[in-house]
Amino acid sequence: MEEKIYSWFVKKGNILIHRNENYITFQLNGENEDFCWLTKSDTDEVIDILTMIAKQIWENSDYLRKPYTDRLYKITEEGFYVWEIEDSQLLIKYDEKGIIKIKSIGNANLNIEVNQVVEIIQVLEQLNNQI
């Protein structure tokens, strides 16, 4: 299968998404900002891309499915949804300005497992309904 890299220029920043074997690699560039800012339509596009790649991985006969036993993220007092990914973190938060803020701490390239991606999609959908 041909590997595609999706580069999405959001309200502030750029998000690169591509399949890396059985992971989805997510790279965020806030362009001199701490966070990438996503509008409602940006979020819809990111959700569509993540869903498509996660489905490809899930349907791959070589993929070893891991059982989903418990929530993989935590919510901070500041309202951030936080996923621990290897030695890094992915943070997502709804902002009162009507945008979704997203950033990574640590490694610039996050290799995200399918179960984490499913949660990220669900959180993005939930937050996007607030916009």
Short mmCIF file of C-alpha atoms in Angstrom, two decimals:
data_model
loop_
_atom_site.label_atom_id
_atom_site.label_comp_id
_atom_site.label_asym_id
_atom_site.label_seq_id
_atom_site.Cartn_x
_atom_site.Cartn_y
_atom_site.Cartn_z
CA MET A 1 0.00 0.00 0.00
CA GLU A 2 1.26 3.44 -0.89
CA GLU A 3 2.08 5.52 2.16
CA LYS A 4 0.38 8.90 2.28
CA ILE A 5 1.36 11.80 4.47
CA TYR A 6 -1.45 14.18 5.32
CA SER A 7 -0.37 17.72 6.07
CA TRP A 8 -3.17 19.85 7.39
CA PHE A 9 -2.70 23.60 7.88
CA VAL A 10 -5.02 24.51 10.72
CA LYS A 11 -6.04 27.92 12.06
CA LYS A 12 -2.65 28.18 13.76
CA GLY A 13 -0.02 25.60 12.97
CA ASN A 14 0.34 22.46 10.93
CA ILE A 15 -0.45 18.81 11.65
CA LEU A 16 1.25 15.93 9.82
CA ILE A 17 -0.45 12.55 10.02
CA HIS A 18 0.64 9.28 8.44
CA ARG A 19 0.55 5.55 8.98
CA ASN A 20 3.72 4.02 10.39
CA GLU A 21 3.13 0.26 10.23
CA ASN A 22 0.59 -0.36 13.03
CA TYR A 23 0.78 3.15 14.47
CA ILE A 24 -0.42 6.55 13.41
CA THR A 25 2.38 9.10 13.49
CA PHE A 26 1.20 12.51 14.54
CA GLN A 27 3.49 15.55 14.28
CA LEU A 28 2.41 18.99 15.48
CA ASN A 29 3.98 22.29 14.52
CA GLY A 30 2.48 25.25 16.36
CA GLU A 31 4.42 27.77 14.26
CA ASN A 32 5.92 29.71 17.18
CA GLU A 33 2.88 29.00 19.37
CA ASP A 34 2.56 26.45 22.15
CA PHE A 35 -0.52 24.93 20.56
CA CYS A 36 -2.00 24.21 17.17
CA TRP A 37 -5.46 25.77 16.92
CA LEU A 38 -8.23 23.84 15.18
CA THR A 39 -11.50 25.28 13.92
CA LYS A 40 -14.59 23.11 13.61
CA SER A 41 -13.79 22.24 9.98
CA ASP A 42 -10.11 21.59 10.82
CA THR A 43 -11.20 19.18 13.53
CA ASP A 44 -13.60 17.42 11.16
CA GLU A 45 -10.77 16.88 8.66
CA VAL A 46 -8.36 15.58 11.30
CA ILE A 47 -11.06 13.20 12.62
CA ASP A 48 -11.70 11.90 9.08
CA ILE A 49 -7.99 11.26 8.44
CA LEU A 50 -7.44 9.57 11.81
CA THR A 51 -10.54 7.41 11.32
CA MET A 52 -9.47 6.32 7.84
CA ILE A 53 -5.94 5.35 8.90
CA ALA A 54 -7.11 3.62 12.10
CA LYS A 55 -9.56 1.57 10.03
CA GLN A 56 -6.76 0.53 7.64
CA ILE A 57 -4.64 -0.64 10.56
CA TRP A 58 -7.56 -2.41 12.30
CA GLU A 59 -8.52 -4.30 9.15
CA ASN A 60 -4.93 -5.39 8.42
CA SER A 61 -4.65 -9.15 8.99
CA ASP A 62 -1.14 -8.68 10.45
CA TYR A 63 -2.36 -6.29 13.13
CA LEU A 64 -2.42 -7.76 16.64
CA ARG A 65 -5.46 -6.22 18.30
CA LYS A 66 -5.00 -5.15 21.89
CA PRO A 67 -8.01 -5.34 24.20
CA TYR A 68 -9.34 -2.02 25.41
CA THR A 69 -9.64 -2.45 29.17
CA ASP A 70 -9.62 1.06 30.62
CA ARG A 71 -9.46 4.72 29.68
CA LEU A 72 -6.01 5.63 28.34
CA TYR A 73 -6.11 9.37 29.01
CA LYS A 74 -6.41 11.57 32.05
CA ILE A 75 -8.07 14.95 32.47
CA THR A 76 -6.11 17.67 34.26
CA GLU A 77 -7.53 20.34 36.53
CA GLU A 78 -7.04 22.82 33.67
CA GLY A 79 -9.32 20.72 31.45
CA PHE A 80 -6.66 19.13 29.25
CA TYR A 81 -7.13 15.60 27.94
CA VAL A 82 -3.67 14.01 28.20
CA TRP A 83 -2.37 10.81 26.62
CA GLU A 84 1.01 9.36 27.60
CA ILE A 85 2.68 8.20 24.38
CA GLU A 86 6.09 6.61 24.88
CA ASP A 87 8.11 9.34 26.67
CA SER A 88 5.82 12.12 25.46
CA GLN A 89 2.37 13.55 25.98
CA LEU A 90 -0.44 14.66 23.69
CA LEU A 91 -2.66 17.39 25.13
CA ILE A 92 -6.06 18.49 23.79
CA LYS A 93 -8.33 21.18 25.20
CA TYR A 94 -11.40 23.16 24.18
CA ASP A 95 -10.78 26.91 24.36
CA GLU A 96 -13.52 29.42 25.14
CA LYS A 97 -12.59 31.24 21.90
CA GLY A 98 -14.36 28.45 20.02
CA ILE A 99 -11.26 26.51 19.01
CA ILE A 100 -9.59 23.26 20.00
CA LYS A 101 -5.99 23.53 21.14
CA ILE A 102 -3.65 20.61 20.67
CA LYS A 103 0.04 20.14 21.43
CA SER A 104 2.67 17.55 22.19
CA ILE A 105 5.26 17.63 24.92
CA GLY A 106 8.43 15.64 24.35
CA ASN A 107 9.03 13.80 21.10
CA ALA A 108 7.92 15.74 18.01
CA ASN A 109 6.73 12.54 16.29
CA LEU A 110 4.12 10.67 18.30
CA ASN A 111 3.49 7.03 17.34
CA ILE A 112 -0.06 6.52 18.54
CA GLU A 113 -1.70 3.10 19.00
CA VAL A 114 -5.15 2.40 17.56
CA ASN A 115 -6.87 2.32 20.98
CA GLN A 116 -5.42 5.74 21.78
CA VAL A 117 -6.46 7.06 18.37
CA VAL A 118 -10.05 5.89 18.95
CA GLU A 119 -10.13 7.87 22.21
CA ILE A 120 -8.57 10.91 20.54
CA ILE A 121 -11.24 10.78 17.82
CA GLN A 122 -13.99 10.52 20.44
CA VAL A 123 -12.61 13.46 22.45
CA LEU A 124 -12.20 15.59 19.31
CA GLU A 125 -15.79 14.83 18.30
CA GLN A 126 -17.06 15.72 21.76
CA LEU A 127 -15.09 18.98 21.88
CA ASN A 128 -16.02 19.85 18.30
CA ASN A 129 -19.71 19.71 19.25
CA GLN A 130 -19.01 22.57 21.68
CA ILE A 131 -17.79 24.88 18.91
#
